[in-house]
Coordinates of C-alpha atoms in Angstrom, one line a residue:
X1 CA 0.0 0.0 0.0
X2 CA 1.3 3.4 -1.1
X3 CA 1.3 6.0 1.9
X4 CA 1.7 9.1 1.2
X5 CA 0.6 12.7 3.1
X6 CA -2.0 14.1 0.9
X7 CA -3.9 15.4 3.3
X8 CA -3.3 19.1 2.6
X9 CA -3.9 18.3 -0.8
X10 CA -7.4 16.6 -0.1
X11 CA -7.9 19.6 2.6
X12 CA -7.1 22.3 -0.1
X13 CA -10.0 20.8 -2.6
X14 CA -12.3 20.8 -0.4
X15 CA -12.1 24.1 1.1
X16 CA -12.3 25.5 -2.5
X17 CA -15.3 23.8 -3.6
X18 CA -16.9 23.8 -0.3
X19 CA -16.1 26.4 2.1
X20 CA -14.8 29.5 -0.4
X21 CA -18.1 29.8 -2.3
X22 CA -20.2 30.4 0.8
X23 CA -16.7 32.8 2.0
X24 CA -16.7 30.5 5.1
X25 CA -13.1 30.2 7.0
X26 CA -12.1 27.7 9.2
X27 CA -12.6 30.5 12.0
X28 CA -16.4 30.6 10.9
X29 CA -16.2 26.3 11.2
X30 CA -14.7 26.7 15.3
X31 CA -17.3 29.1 15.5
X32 CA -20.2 27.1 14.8
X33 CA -19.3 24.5 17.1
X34 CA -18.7 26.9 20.3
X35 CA -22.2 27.9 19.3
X36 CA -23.3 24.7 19.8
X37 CA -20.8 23.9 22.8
X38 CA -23.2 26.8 24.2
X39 CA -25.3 24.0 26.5
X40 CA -23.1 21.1 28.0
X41 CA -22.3 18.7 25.1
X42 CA -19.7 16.1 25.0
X43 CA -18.9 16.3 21.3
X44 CA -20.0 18.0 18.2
X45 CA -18.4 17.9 14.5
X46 CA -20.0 19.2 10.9
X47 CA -20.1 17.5 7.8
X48 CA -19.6 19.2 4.1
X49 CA -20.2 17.1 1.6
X50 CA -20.5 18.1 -2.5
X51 CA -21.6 15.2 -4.6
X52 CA -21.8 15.0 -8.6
X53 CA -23.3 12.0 -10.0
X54 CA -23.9 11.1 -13.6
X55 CA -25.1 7.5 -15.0
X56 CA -26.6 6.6 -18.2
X57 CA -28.3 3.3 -19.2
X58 CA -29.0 1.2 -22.7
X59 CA -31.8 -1.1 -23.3
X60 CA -32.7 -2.4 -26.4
X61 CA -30.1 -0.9 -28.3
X62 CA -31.2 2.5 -27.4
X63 CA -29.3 4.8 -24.8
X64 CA -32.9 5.6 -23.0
X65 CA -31.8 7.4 -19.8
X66 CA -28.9 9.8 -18.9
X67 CA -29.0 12.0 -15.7
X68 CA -26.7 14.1 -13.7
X69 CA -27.0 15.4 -10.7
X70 CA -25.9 17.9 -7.7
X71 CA -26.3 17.9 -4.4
X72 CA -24.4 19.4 -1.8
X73 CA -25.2 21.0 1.8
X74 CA -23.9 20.6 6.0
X75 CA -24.7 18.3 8.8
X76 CA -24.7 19.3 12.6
X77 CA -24.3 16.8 14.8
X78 CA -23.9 17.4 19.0
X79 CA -23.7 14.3 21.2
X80 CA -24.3 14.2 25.1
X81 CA -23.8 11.1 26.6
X82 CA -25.8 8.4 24.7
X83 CA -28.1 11.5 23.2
X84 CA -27.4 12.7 20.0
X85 CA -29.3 16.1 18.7
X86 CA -28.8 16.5 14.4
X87 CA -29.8 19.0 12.1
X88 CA -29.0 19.6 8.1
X89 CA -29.4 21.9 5.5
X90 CA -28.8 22.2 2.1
X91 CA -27.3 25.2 1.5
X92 CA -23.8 26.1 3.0
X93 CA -23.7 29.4 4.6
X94 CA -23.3 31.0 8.1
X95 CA -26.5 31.4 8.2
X96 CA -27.6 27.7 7.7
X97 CA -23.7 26.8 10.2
X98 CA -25.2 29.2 12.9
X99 CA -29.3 27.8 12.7
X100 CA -28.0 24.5 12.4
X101 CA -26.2 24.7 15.7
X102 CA -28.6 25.9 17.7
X103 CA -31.0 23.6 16.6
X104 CA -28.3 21.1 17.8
X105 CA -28.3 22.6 21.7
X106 CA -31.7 21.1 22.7
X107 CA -29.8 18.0 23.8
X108 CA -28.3 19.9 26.7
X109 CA -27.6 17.8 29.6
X110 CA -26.4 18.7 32.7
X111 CA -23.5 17.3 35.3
X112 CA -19.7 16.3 33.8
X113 CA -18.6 15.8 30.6
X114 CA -18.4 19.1 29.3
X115 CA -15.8 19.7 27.0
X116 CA -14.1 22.8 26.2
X117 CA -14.5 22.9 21.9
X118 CA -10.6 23.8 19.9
X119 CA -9.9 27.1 19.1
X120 CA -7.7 26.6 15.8
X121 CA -8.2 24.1 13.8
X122 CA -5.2 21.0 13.3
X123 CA -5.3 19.2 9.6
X124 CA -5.9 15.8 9.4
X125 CA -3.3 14.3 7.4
X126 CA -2.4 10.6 5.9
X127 CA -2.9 7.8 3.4
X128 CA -3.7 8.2 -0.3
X129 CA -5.9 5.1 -1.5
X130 CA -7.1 6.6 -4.7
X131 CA -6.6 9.5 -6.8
X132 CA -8.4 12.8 -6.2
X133 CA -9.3 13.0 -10.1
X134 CA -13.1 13.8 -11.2
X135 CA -13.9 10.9 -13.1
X136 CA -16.7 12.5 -14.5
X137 CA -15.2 15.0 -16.3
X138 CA -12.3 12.2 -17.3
X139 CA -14.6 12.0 -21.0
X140 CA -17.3 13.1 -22.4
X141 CA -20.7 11.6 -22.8
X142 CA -20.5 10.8 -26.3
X143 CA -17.9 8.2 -24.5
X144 CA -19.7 7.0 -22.0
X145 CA -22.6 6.2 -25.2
X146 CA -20.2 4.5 -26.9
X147 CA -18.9 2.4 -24.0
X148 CA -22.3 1.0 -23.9
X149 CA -22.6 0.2 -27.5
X150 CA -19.4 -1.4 -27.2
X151 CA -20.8 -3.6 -24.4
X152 CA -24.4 -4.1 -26.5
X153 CA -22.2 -5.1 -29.5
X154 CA -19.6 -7.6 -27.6
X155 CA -22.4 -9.1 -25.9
X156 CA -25.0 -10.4 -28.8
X157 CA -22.3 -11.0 -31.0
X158 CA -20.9 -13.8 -27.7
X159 CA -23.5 -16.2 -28.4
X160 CA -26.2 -16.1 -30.5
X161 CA -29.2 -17.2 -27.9
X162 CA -28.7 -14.1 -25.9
X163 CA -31.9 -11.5 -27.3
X164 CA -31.7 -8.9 -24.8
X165 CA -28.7 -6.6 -23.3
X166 CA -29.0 -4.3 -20.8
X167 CA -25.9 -1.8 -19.7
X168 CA -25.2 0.7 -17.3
X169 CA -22.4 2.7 -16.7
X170 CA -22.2 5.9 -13.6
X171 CA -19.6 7.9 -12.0
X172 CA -19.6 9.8 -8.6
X173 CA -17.6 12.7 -7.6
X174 CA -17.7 13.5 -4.2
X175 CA -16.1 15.9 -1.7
X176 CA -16.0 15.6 1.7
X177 CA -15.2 17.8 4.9
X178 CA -15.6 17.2 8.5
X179 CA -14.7 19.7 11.7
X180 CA -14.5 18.6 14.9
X181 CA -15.0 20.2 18.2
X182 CA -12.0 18.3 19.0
X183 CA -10.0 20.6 16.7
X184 CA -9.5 18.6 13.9
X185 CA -10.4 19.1 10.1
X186 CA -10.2 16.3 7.3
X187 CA -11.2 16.1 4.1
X188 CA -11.2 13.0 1.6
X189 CA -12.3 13.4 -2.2
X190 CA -13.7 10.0 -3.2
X191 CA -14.1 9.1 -7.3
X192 CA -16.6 6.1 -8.0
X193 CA -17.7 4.5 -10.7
X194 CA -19.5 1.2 -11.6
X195 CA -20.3 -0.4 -15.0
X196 CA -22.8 -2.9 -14.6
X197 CA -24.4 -5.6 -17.4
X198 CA -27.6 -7.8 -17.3
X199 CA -28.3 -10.1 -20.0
X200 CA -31.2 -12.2 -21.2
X201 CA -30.8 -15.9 -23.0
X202 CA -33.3 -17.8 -24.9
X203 CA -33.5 -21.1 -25.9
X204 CA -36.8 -23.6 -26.7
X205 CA -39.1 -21.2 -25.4
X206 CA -36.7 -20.4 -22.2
X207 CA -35.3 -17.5 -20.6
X208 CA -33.1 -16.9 -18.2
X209 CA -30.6 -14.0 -17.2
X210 CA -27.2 -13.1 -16.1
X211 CA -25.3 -10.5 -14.8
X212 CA -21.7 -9.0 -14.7
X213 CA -20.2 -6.1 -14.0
X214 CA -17.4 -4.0 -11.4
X215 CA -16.5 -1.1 -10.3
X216 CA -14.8 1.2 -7.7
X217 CA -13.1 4.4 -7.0
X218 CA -10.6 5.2 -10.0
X219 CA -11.3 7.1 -13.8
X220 CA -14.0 5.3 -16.8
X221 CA -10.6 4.2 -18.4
X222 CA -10.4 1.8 -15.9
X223 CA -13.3 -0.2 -18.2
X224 CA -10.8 -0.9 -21.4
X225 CA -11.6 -3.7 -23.7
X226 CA -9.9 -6.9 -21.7
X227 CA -11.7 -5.6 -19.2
X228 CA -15.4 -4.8 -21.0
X229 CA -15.0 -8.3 -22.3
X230 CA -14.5 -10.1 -19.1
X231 CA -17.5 -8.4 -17.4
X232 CA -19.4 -9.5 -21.0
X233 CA -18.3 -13.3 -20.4
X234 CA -19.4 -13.6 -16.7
X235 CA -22.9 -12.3 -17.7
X236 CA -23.6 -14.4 -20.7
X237 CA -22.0 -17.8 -18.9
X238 CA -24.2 -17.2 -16.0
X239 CA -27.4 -16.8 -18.1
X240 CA -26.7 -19.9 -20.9
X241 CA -25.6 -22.0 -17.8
X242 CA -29.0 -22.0 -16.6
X243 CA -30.7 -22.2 -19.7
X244 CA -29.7 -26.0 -19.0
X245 CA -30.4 -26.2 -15.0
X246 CA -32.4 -28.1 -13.9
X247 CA -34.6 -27.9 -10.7
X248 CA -32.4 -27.3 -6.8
X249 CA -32.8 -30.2 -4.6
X250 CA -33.6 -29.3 -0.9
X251 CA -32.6 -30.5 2.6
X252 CA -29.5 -30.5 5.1
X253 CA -26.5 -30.7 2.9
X254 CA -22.6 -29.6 2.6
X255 CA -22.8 -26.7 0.6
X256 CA -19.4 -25.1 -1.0
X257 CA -19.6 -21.7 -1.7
X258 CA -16.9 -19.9 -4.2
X259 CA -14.4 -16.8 -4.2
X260 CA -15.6 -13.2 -4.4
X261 CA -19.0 -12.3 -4.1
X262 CA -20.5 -15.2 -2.5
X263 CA -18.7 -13.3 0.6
X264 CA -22.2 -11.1 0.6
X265 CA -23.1 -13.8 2.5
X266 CA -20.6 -13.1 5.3
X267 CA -21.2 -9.4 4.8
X268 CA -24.9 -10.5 5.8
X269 CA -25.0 -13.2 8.0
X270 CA -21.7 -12.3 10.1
X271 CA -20.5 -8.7 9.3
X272 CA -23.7 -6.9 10.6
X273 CA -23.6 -8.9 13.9
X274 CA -20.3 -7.4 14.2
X275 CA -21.0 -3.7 14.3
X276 CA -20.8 -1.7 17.7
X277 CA -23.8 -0.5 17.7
X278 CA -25.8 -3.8 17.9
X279 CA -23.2 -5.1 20.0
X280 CA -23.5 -2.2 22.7
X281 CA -26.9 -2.4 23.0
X282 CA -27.1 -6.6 23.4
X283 CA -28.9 -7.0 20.3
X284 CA -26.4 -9.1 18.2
X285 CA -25.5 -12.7 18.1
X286 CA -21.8 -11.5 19.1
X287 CA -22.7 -9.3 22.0
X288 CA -20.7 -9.7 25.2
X289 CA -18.4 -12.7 23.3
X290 CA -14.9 -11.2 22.8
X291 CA -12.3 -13.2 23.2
X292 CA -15.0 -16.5 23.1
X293 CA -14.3 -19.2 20.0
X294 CA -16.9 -18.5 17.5
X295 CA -15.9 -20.2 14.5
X296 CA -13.7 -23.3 13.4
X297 CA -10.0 -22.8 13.8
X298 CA -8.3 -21.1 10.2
X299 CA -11.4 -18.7 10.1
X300 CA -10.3 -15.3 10.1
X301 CA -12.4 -12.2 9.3
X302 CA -11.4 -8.7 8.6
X303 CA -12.4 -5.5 7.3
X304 CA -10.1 -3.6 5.1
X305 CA -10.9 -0.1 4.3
X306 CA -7.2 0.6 3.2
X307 CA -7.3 -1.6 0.4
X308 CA -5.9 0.6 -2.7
X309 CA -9.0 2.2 -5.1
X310 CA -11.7 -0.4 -4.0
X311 CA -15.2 0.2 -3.5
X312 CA -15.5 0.2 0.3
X313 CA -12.1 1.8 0.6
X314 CA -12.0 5.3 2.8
X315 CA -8.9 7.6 3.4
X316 CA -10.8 9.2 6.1
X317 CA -14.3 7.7 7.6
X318 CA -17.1 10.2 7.6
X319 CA -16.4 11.1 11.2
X320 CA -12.9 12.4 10.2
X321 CA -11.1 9.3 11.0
X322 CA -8.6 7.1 9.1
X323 CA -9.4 3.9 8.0
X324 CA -8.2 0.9 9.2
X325 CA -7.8 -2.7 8.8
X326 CA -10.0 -4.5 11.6
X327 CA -9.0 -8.2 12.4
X328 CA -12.5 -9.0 14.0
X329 CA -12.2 -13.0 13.8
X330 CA -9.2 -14.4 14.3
X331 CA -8.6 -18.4 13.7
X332 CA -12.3 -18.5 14.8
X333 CA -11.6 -16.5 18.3
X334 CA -13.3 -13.4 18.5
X335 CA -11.3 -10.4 18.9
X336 CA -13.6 -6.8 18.2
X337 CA -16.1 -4.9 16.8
X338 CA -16.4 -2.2 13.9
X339 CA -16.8 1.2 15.8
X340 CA -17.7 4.3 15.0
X341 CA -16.7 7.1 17.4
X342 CA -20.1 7.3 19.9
X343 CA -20.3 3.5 19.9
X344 CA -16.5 3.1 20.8
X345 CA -16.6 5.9 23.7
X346 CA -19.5 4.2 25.3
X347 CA -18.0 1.0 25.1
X348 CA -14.9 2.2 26.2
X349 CA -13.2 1.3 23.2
X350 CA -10.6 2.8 20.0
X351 CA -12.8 3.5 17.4
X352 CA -11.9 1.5 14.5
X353 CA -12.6 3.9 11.5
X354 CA -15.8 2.3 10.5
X355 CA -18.3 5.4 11.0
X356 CA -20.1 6.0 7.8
X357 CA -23.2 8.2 6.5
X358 CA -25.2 7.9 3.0
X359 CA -24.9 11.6 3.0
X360 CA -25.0 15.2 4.6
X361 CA -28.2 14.8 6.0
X362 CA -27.8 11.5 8.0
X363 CA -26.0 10.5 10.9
X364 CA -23.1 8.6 11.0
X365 CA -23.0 4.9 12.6
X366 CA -21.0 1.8 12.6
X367 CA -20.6 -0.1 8.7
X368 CA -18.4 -2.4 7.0
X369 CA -16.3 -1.3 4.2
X370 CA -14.6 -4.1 2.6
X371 CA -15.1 -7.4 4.5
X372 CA -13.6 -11.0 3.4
X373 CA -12.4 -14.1 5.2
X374 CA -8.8 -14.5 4.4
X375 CA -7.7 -17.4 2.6
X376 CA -6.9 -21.4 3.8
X377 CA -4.8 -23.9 2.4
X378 CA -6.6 -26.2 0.3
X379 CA -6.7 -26.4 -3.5
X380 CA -10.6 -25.1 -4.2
X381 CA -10.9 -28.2 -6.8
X382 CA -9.8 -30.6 -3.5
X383 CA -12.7 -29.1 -1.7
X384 CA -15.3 -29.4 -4.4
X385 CA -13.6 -33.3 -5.7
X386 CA -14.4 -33.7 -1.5
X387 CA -18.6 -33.2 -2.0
X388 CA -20.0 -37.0 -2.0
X389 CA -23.6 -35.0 -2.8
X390 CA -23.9 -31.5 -2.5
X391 CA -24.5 -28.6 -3.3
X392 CA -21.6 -26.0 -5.6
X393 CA -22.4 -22.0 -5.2
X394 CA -20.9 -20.1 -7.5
X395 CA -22.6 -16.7 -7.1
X396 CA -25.2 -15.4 -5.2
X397 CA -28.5 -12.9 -5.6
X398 CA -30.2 -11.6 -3.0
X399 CA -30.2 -12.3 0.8
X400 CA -31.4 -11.4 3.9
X401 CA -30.7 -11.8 7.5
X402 CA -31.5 -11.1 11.6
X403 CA -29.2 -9.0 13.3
X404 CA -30.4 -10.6 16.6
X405 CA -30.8 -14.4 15.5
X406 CA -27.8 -14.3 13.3
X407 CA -30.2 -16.1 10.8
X408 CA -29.6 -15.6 7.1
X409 CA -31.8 -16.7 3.9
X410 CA -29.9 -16.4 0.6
X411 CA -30.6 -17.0 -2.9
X412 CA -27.9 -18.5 -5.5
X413 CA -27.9 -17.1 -8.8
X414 CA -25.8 -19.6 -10.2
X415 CA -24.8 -23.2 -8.4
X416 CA -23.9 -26.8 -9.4
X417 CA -25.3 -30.4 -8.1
X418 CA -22.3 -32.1 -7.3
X419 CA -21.9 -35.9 -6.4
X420 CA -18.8 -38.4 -5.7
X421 CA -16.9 -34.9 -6.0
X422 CA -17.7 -34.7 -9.9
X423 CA -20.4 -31.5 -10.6
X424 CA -23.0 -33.1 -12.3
X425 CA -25.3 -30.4 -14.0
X426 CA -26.4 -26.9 -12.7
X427 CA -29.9 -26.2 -10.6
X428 CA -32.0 -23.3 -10.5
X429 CA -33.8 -21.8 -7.4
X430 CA -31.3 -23.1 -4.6
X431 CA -31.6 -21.1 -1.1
X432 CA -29.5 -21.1 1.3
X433 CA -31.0 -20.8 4.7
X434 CA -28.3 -20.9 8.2
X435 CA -27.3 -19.2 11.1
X436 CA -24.1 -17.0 10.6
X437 CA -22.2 -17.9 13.8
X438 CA -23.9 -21.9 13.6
X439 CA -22.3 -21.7 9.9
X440 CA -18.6 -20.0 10.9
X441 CA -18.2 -23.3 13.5
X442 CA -19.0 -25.6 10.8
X443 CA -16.7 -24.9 8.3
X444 CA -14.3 -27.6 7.6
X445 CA -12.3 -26.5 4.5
X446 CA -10.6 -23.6 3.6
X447 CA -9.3 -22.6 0.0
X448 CA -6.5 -20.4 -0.8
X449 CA -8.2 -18.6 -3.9
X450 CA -9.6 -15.4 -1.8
X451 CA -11.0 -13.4 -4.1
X452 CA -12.3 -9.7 -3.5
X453 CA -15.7 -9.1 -5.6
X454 CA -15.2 -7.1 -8.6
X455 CA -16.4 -4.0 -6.9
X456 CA -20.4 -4.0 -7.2
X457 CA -21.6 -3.7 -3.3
X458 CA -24.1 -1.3 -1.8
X459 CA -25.0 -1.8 2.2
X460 CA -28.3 -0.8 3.4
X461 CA -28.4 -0.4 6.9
X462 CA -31.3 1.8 8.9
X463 CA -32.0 3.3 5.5
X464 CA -28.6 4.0 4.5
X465 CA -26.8 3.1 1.7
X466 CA -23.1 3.0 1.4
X467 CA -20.4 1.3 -1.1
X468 CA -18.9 -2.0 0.6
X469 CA -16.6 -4.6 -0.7
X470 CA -16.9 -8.1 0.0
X471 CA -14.9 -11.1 0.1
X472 CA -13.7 -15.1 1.0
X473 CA -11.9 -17.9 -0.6
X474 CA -14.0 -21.7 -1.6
X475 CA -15.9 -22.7 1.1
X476 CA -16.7 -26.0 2.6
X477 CA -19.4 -25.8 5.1
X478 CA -21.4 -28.5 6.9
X479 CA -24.9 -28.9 7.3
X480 CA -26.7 -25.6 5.8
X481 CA -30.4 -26.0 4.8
X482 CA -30.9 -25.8 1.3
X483 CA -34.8 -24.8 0.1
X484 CA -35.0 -26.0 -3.5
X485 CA -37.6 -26.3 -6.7
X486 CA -37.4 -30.1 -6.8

């Protein structure tokens, strides 16, 4: 990983696109937040944020959307003990600063804990995980047109039973700025972009549809041909493979899950139960179990947000924090949680820089960003040659799962009967249905293919959304229910 001190650099964008068309200074910032410090708060910060979106999307040939958008404003956040007071506006000025914060002071409490809020302002410097570049501006639109023609064209000519193609390319531009009443001030400038491709095959009367695509935080050019044409091939195997599947048996079984994606699944069923803010309160599967054994031995668990220019990656968390990499399971012993800064002084804890926000106007909390089981040491064709009768899960669609139960219900877009270790046809309509920390004590084999996903994940949490990255290696896991067609 490249480290570097860009911080100034990050610092210096933001101020000109956020602060100097309003004529705010950083002494305008330190006096918002003694405004708030007013009544007998523990904590306050603000949030800038400028965000430019663009996306278009073919169908049918045709190019038959294209929007762009801008959306910028201020959060204002005050915390007393476990209270937290929060109020937002869409336009940056003092004005909007100085009713903002006193709209923040209701939360007054009385007794200890005040804190005295910095006079000056101290940068926040550090890493550089991605470029600061505007990948937006990085071409035109009659490019980004073209890009999907290119994908249209690539596609149909592939294989001839595919009759529909749908693309979608869209690029984010977004600045961020957060002051603290501790007397810090960061900024991070985050590119993001994602090309995504959904195809639909027909054969004898049947259709049936796949999908590929990737993403993450660098420039369009990052989608070149080689590229283009390995999103193309993932999406037009996954939707002829199950033009021949046949219907998903059900029952107890072994299930093997593969690299990359399928780690939504731990993002679900495990990640969640691992944020502070479920813990704190008792209402995880987790809660009150550090240092307990909660998973077979080699079963380590981690979330990366330093990972160079991928999708979940952060130089700075929205709470002004750097981003870390958080062991959370180690050889199947529990060792934290993901914290964000209220959750980690209430639990007496470092906060790990894991507190996130969809935007401006929402408060920040505890979320994953990139989040994959490190890798084992068996061959992934050993663990699928070891299946006597089973079940093979390539990739997954949608899931769901209870924060409290730890129980998870997923579907499998694309998955294999297997029997005497040989895969013996593929199956439509499999679900997988477990119980994350039942599941991390039952696995028995570990490959050492980990595989990040190719940068397509969006976390909802609370009505959030937020840009993850997920992540494991093969999987051999013993006795998960499988709900099938047959």
């Amino acid at each position: 990983m490249k480290i570097v001190d860009e911080g100034i650099d990050r610092l210096a964008i933001a101020r000109r696109v956020l602060l100097e068309p309003s004529g705010l200074l950083e002494q305008d910032l330190s006096r918002t937040l003694a405004e708030v410090f007013e009544h007998r708060v523990d904590y306050a910060d603000l949030y800038f944020q400028y965000t430019r979106t663009e996306g278009w999307s073919l169908d049918e040939g045709i190019v038959k959307s294209g929007n762009f958008s801008i959306e910028q404003g201020v959060g204002v956040r005050a915390v007393a003990g476990e209270k937290t007071a929060f109020a937002y506006s869409d336009e940056i000025s003092a004005g909007a600063l100085l009713s903002a914060a006193r709209a923040t002071r209701t939360i007054a409490r009385r007794g200890a804990g005040r804190v005295k809020v910095a006079g000056s302002m101290t940068p926040g410097t550090g890493r550089s995980l991605y470029a600061s570049d505007d990948p937006i501006a990085a071409c035109d639109a009659a490019s980004k047109v073209a890009l999907l023609h290119k994908v249209e064209k690539l596609a149909r000519s592939s294989d001839s039973r595919i009759v529909q193609v749908m693309a979608g390319v869209a690029a984010e531009h977004d600045v961020v700025l957060v002051a603290r009443s501790d007397g810090l001030i960061a900024a991070d400038v985050r590119p993001l972009v994602r090309l995504s491709i959904t195809v639909i095959a027909e054969a004898d009367g049947r259709r049936e549809q796949g999908t590929g695509g990737g993403g993450g935080r660098f420039d369009l050019d990052y989608f070149d041909d080689e590229m283009i044409a390995r999103y193309v091939r993932e999406a037009v195997h996954a939707a002829t493979v199950n033009l021949e599947s046949r219907p998903a048996p059900a029952g107890v079984m072994t299930v093997v899950l593969g690299p990359g994606w399928p780690g939504v699944l731990l993002h679900e069923a495990i990640g969640h139960g691992l944020e502070g803010d479920f813990n704190r309160k008792g209402s995880s599967a987790f809660s009150g179990r550090i240092g307990e054994r909660v998973a077979a031995r080699g079963v380590t668990v981690v979330d990366d947000g330093t990972l160079e220019r991928r999708r979940g990656s952060l130089n700075i968390d929205d709470e002004g924090n750097a981003s870390q990499r958080n062991v959370l399971i180690e050889d199947g012993v529990l060792r934290g949680y993901l914290q964000d800064s209220l959750n980690a002084r209430l639990m007496k804890v470092p906060t790990t820089g894991n507190g996130r926000r969809e935007s401006f106007a929402y408060l920040p909390m505890p979320r994953m960003t990139n989040t994959c089981m490190l890798g084992g040491g068996h061959d992934p064709r050993e663990i699928v040659a070891s299946l006597e009768r089973g079940l093979y899960a390539v990739n997954f669609g949608g899931g769901q799962v209870d924060i409290t139960s730890g129980k998870f219900v997923f579907s499998a877009s694309e998955a294999y009967w297997v029997e005497n270790g040989r895969v013996q046809y593929p199956v439509k309509g499999a679900t997988i249905i477990g119980n994350g920390p039942d599941a991390l004590t039952h696995v028995t084999m570990i490959g050492n293919d980990m595989r990040l996903d190719s940068g397509v994940g969006v976390c909802g949490k609370d009505g959030q959304s937020v840009p993850v990255g997920v992540g494991q290696p093969t999987l051999r896991i013993e006795g998960l229910t499988v709900g099938g067609t047959a």
